[in-house]
PDB file of C-alpha atoms in Angstrom:
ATOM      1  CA  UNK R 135     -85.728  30.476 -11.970  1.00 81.00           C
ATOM      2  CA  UNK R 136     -82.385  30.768 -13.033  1.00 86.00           C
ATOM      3  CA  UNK R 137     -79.232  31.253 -11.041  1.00 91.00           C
ATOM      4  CA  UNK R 138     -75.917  31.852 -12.400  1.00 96.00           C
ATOM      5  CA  UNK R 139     -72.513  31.866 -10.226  1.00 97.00           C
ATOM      6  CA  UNK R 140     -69.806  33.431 -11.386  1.00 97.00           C
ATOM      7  CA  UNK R 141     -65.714  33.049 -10.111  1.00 97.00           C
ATOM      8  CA  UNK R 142     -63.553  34.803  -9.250  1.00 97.00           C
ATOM      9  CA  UNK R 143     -64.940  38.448  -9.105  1.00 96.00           C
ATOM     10  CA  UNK R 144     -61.654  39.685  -9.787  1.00 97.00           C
ATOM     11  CA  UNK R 145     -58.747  37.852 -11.720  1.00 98.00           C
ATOM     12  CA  UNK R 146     -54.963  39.203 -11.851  1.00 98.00           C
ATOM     13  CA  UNK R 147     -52.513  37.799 -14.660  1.00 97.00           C
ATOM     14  CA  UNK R 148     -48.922  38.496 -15.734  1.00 97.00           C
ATOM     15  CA  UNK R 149     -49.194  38.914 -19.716  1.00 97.00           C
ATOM     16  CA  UNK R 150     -48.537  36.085 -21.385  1.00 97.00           C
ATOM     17  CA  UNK R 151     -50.005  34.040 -18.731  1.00 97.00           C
ATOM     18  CA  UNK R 152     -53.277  32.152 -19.094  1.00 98.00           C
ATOM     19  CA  UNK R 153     -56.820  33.206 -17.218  1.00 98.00           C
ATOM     20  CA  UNK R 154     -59.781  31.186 -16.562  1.00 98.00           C
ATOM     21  CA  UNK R 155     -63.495  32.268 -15.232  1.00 98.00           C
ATOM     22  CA  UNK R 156     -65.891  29.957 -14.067  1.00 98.00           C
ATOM     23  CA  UNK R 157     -69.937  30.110 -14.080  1.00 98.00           C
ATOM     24  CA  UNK R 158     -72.479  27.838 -12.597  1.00 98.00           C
ATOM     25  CA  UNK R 159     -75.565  27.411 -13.142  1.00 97.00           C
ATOM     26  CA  UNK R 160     -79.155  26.266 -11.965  1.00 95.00           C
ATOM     27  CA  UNK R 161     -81.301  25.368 -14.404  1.00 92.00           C
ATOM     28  CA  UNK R 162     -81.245  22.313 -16.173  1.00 92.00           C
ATOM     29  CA  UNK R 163     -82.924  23.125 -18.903  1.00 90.00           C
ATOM     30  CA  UNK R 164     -80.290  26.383 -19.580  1.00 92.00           C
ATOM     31  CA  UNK R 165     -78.969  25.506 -22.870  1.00 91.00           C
ATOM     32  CA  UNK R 166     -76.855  28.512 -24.023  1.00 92.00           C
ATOM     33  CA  UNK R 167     -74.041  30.312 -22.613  1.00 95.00           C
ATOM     34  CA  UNK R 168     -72.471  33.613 -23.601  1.00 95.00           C
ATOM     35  CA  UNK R 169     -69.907  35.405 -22.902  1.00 97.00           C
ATOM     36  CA  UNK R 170     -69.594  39.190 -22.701  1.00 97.00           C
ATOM     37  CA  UNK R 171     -66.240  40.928 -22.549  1.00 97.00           C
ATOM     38  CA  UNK R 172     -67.151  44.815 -21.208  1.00 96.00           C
ATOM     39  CA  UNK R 173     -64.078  47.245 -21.514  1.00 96.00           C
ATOM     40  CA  UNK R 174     -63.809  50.644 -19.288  1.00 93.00           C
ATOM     41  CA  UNK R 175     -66.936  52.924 -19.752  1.00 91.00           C
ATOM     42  CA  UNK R 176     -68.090  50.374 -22.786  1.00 93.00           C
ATOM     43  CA  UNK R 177     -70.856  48.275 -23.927  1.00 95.00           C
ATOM     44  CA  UNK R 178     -70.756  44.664 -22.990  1.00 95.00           C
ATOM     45  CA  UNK R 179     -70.152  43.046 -26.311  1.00 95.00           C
ATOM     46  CA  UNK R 180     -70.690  38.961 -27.211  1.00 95.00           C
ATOM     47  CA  UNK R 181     -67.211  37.216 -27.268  1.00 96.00           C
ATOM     48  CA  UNK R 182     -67.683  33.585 -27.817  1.00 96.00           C
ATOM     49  CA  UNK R 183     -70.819  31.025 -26.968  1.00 94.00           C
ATOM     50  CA  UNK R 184     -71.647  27.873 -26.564  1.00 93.00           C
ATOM     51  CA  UNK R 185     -75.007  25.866 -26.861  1.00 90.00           C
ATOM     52  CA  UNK R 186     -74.950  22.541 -25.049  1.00 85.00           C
ATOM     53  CA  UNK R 187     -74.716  19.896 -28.333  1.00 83.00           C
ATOM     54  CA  UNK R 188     -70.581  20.489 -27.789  1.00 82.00           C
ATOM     55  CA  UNK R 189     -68.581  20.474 -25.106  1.00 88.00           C
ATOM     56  CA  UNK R 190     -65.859  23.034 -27.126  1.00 93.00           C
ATOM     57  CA  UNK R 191     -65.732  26.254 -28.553  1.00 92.00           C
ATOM     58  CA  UNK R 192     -62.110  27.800 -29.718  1.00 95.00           C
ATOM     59  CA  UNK R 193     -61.583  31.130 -30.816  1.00 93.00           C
ATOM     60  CA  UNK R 194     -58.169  31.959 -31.338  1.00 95.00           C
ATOM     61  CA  UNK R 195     -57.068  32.729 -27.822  1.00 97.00           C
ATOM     62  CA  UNK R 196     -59.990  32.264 -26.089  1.00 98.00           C
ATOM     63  CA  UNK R 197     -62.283  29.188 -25.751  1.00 97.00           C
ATOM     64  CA  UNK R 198     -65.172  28.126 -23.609  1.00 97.00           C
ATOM     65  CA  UNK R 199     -66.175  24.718 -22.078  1.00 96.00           C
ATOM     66  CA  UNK R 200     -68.713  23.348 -20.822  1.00 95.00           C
ATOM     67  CA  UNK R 201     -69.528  20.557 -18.399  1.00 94.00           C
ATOM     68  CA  UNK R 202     -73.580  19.676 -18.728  1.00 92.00           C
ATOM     69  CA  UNK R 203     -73.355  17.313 -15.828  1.00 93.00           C
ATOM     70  CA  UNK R 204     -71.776  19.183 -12.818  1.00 94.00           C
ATOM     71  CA  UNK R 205     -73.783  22.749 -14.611  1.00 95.00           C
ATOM     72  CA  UNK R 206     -70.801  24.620 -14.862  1.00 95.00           C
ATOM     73  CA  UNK R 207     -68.604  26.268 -17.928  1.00 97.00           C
ATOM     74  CA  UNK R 208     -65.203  28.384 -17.890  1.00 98.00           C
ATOM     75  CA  UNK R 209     -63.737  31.234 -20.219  1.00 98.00           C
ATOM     76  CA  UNK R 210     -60.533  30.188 -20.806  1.00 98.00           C
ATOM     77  CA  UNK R 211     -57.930  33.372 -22.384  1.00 98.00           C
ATOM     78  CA  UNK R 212     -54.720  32.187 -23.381  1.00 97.00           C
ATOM     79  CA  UNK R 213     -51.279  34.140 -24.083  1.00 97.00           C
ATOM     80  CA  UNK R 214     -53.207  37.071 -22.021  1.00 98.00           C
ATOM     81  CA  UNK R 215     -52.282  40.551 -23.387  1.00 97.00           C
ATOM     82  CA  UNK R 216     -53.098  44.004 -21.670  1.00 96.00           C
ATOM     83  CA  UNK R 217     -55.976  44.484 -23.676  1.00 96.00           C
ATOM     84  CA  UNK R 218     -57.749  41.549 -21.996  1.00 97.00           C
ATOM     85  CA  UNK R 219     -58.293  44.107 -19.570  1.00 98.00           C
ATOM     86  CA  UNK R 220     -61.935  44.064 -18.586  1.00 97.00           C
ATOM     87  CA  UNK R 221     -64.927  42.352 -16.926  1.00 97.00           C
ATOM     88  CA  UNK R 222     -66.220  39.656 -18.063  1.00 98.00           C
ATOM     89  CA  UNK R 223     -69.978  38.483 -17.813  1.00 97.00           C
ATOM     90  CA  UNK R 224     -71.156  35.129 -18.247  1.00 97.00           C
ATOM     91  CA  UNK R 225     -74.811  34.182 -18.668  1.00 96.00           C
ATOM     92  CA  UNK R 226     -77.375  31.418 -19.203  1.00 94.00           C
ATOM     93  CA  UNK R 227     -80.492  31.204 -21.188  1.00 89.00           C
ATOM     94  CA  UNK R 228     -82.652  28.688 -23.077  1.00 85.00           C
ATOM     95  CA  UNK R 229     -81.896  28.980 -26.782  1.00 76.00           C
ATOM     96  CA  UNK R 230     -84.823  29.906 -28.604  1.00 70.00           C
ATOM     97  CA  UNK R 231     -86.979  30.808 -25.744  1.00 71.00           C
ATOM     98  CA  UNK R 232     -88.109  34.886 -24.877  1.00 68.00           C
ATOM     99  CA  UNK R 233     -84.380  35.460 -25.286  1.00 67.00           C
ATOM    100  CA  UNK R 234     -83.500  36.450 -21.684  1.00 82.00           C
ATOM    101  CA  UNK R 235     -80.274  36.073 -20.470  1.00 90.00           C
ATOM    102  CA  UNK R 236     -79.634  35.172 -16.863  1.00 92.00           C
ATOM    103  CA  UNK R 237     -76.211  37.266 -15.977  1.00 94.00           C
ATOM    104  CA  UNK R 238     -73.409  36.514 -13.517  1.00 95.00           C
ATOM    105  CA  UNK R 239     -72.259  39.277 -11.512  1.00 95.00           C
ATOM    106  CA  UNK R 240     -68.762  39.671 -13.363  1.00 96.00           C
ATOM    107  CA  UNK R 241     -65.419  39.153 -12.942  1.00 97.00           C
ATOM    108  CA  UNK R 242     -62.478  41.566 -13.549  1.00 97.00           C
ATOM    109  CA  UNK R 243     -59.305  41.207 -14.840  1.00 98.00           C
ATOM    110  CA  UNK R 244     -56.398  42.282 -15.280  1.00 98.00           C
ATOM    111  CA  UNK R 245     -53.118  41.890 -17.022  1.00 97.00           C
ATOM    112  CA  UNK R 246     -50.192  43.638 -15.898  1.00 95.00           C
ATOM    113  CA  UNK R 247     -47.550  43.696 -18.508  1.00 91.00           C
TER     114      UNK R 247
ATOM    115  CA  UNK X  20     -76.183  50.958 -39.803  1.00 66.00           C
ATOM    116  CA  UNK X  21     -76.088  52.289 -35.907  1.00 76.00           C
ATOM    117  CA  UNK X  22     -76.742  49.336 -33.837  1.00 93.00           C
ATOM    118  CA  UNK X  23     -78.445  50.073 -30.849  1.00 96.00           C
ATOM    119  CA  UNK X  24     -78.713  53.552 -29.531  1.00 96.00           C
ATOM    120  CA  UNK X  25     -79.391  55.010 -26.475  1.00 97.00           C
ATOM    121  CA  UNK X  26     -80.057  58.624 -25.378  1.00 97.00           C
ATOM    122  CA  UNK X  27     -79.252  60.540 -23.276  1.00 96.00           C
ATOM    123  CA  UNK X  28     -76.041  59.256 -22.594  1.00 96.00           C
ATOM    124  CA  UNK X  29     -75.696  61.025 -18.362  1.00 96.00           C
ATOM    125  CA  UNK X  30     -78.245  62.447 -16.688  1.00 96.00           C
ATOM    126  CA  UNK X  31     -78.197  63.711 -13.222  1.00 97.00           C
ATOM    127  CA  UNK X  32     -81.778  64.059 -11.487  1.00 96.00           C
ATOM    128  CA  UNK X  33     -83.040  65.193  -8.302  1.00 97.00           C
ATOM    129  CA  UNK X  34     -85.264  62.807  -6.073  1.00 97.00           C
ATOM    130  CA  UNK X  35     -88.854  62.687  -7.118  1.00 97.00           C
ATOM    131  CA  UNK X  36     -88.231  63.819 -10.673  1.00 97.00           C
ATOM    132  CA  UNK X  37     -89.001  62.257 -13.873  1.00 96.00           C
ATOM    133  CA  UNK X  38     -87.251  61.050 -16.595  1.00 95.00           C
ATOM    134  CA  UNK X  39     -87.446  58.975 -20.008  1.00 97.00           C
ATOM    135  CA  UNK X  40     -84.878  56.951 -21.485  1.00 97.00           C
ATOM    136  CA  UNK X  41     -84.713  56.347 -25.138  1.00 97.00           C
ATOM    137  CA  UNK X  42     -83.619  52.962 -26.787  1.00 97.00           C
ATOM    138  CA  UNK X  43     -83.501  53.413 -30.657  1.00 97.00           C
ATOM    139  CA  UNK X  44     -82.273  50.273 -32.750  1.00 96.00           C
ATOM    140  CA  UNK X  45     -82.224  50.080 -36.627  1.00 95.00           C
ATOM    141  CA  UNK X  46     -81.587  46.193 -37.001  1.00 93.00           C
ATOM    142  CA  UNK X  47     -85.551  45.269 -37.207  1.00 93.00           C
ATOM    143  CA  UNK X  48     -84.844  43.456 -33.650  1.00 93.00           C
ATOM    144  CA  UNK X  49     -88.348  41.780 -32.486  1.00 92.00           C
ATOM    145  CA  UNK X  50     -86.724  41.746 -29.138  1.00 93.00           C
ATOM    146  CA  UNK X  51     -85.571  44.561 -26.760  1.00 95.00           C
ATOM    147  CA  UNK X  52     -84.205  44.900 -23.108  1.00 96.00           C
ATOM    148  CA  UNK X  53     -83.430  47.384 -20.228  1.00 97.00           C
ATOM    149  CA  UNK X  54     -80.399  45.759 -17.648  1.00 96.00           C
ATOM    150  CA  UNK X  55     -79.302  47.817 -14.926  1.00 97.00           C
ATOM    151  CA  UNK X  56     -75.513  47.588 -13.706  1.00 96.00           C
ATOM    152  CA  UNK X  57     -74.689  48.466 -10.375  1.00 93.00           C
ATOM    153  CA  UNK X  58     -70.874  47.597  -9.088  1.00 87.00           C
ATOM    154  CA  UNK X  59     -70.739  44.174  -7.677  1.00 83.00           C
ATOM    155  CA  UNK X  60     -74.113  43.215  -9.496  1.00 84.00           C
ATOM    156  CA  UNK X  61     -73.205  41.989 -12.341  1.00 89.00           C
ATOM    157  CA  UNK X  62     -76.697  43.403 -15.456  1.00 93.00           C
ATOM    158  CA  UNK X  63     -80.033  42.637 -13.804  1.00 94.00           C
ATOM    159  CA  UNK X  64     -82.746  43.143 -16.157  1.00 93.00           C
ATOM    160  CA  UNK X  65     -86.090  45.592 -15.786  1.00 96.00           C
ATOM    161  CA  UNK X  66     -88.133  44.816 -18.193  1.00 96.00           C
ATOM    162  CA  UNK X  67     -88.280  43.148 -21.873  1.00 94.00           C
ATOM    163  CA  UNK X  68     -90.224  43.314 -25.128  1.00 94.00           C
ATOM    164  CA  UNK X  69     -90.937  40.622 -27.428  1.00 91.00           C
ATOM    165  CA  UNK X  70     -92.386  42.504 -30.145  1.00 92.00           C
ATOM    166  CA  UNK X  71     -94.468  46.072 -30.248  1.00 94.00           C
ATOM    167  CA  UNK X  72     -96.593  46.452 -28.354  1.00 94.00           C
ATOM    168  CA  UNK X  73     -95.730  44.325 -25.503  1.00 94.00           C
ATOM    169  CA  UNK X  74     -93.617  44.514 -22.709  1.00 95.00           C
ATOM    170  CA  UNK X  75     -93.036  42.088 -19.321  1.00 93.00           C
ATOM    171  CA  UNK X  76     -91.251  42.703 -16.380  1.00 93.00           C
ATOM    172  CA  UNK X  77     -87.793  41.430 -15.266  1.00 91.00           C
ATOM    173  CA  UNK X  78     -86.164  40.699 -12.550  1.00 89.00           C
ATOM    174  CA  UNK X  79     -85.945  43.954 -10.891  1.00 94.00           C
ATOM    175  CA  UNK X  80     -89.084  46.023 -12.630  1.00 96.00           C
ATOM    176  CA  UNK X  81     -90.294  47.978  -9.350  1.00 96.00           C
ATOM    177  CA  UNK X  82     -90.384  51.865  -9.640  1.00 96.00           C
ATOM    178  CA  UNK X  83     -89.896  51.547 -14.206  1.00 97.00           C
ATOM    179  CA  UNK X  84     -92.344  51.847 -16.724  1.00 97.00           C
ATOM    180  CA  UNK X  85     -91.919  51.277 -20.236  1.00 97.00           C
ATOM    181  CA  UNK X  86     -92.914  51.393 -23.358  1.00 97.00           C
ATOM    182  CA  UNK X  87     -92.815  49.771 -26.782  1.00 97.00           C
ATOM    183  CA  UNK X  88     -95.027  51.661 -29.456  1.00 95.00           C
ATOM    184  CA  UNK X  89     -92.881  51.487 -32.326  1.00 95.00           C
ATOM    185  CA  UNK X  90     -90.662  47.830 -33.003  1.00 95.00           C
ATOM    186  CA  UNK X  91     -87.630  50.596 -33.432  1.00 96.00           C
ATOM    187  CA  UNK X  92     -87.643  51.910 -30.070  1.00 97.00           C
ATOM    188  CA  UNK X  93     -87.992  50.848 -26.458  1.00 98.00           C
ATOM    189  CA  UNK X  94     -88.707  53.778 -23.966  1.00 98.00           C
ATOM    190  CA  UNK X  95     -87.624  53.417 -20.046  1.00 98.00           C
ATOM    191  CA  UNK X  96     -89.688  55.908 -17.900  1.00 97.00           C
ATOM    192  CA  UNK X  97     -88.868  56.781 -14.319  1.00 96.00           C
ATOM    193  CA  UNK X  98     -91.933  58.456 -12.618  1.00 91.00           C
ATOM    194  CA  UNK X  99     -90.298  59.006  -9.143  1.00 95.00           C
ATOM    195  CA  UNK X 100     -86.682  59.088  -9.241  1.00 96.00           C
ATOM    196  CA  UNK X 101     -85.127  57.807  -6.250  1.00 97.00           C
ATOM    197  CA  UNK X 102     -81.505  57.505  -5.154  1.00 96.00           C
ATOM    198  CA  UNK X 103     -81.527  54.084  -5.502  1.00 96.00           C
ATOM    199  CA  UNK X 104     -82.126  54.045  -9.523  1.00 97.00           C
ATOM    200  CA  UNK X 105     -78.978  55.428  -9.372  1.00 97.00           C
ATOM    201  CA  UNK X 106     -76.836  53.279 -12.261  1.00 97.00           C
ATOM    202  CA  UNK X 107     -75.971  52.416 -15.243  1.00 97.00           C
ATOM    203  CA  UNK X 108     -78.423  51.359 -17.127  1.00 98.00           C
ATOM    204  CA  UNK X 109     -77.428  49.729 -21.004  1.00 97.00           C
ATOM    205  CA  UNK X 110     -80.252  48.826 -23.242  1.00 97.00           C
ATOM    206  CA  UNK X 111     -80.069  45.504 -25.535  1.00 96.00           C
ATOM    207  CA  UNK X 112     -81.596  44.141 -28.845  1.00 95.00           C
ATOM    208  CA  UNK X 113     -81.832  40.630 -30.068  1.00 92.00           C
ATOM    209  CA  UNK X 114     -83.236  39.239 -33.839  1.00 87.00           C
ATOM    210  CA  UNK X 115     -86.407  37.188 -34.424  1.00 82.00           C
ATOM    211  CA  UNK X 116     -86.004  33.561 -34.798  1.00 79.00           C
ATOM    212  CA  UNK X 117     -83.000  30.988 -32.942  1.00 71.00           C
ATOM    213  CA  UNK X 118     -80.629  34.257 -32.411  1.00 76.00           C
ATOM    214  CA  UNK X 119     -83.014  35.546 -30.315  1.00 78.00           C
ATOM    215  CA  UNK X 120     -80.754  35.025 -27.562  1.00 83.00           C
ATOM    216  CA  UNK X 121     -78.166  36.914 -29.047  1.00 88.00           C
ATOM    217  CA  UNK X 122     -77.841  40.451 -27.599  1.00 92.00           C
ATOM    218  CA  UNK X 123     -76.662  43.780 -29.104  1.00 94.00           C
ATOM    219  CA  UNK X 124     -76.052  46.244 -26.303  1.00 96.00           C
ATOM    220  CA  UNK X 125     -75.993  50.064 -26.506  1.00 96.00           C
ATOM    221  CA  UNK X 126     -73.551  52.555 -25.001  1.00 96.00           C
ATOM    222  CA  UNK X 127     -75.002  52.657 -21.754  1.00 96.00           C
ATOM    223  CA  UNK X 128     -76.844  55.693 -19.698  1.00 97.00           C
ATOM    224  CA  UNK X 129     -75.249  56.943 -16.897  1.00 96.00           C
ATOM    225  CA  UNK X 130     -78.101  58.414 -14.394  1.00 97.00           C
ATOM    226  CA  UNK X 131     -77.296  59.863 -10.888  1.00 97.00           C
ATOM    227  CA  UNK X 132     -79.952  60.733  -8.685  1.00 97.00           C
ATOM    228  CA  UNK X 133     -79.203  63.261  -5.534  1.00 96.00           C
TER     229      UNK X 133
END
């Protein structure tokens, strides 16, 4: 089954500065990758994603990547602010199958301001 | 329009007691999930519905029931409580068709069991 690695488990950042958090994963037939951005005591809540037709996704300050080859793909969060605060799950699935999600075990960060 | 909702939202039980959690969504979501979140583990999933009436086991499914008799709502039963179950456990939603991968989580139910 499916295996998903995620690094680092915790991230540190001035504000302003830029973060990145990277996922691997096992299965080569995984062909969509969400991210989930989980504040304090909240719900884990859908960010950005990426199906594996494009290598890109933007969203303002944040955008994903993806590298189909080596089975890996980063969150990258520019111009950090404080209210990046959080953990961050990534996860793997087949799009269009049962729907499960195969989750990394998180990373947390933090932006000091 | 609520979203996913989950009840109760803490719970404290003592070993060998019983409990049901309630997942309630109003989105007409074919597909529904129970994760549990322990520090350091990242959400592991217990069990899943595609539809009502069925249900399938996840990755960690040992020591849950549950239940899926209405498409609305997705009941999590613990027969035995142990101090393991101990967690936080967040139930999820996803539509019919391509989205199905896309997940709606509730608030979360925080259980402690002494």
């Amino acid at each position: 089954g499916e295996n998903v690695e995620q690094h680092p488990s915790t991230l540190s950042v001035q504000e302003g500065d830029s973060a990145v958090i990277k996922c691997t994963y096992s299965d080569s037939a995984s062909n969509y990758f969400p991210w989930y951005k989980q504040e304090l005591g909240k719900r884990p809540q859908l960010i950005i994603d990426i199906r594996s037709n494009v290598g890109e996704k933007k969203d303002q300050r944040i955008a994903v990547t993806l590298n189909k080859t080596a089975k890996h793909f980063s969150l990258h969060i520019t111009e950090t602010q404080p209210e990046d605060s959080a953990v961050y799950f990534c996860a793997a699935s087949r799009w269009g199958s049962q729907g499960n999600l195969i989750f990394g075990k998180g990373t947390k960060l933090s932006v000091k301001p | 329009n609520a979203g996913v909702t989950q009840t109760p939202k803490f719970r404290v039980l003592k070993t060998g007691q019983s409990m049901t959690l309630l997942c309630a969504q109003d989105m007409n979501h074919e597909y529904m999930y129970w994760y549990r979140q322990d520090p350091g583990m990242g959400l592991r999933l217990i069990h899943y519905s595609v539809g009502e009436g069925t249900t399938a086991k996840g990755e960690v499914p040992d020591g849950y029931n549950v239940s899926r008799l209405k498409k609305q709502n997705f009941l999590l039963g613990l027969e035995s409580a142990a101090p393991s179950q101990t967690s936080v456990y967040f139930c999820a939603s996803s539509p019919p068709g391509l989205a199905k991968n896309i997940q709606y989580f509730g608030a979360g139910t925080r259980l402690s069991v002494l």
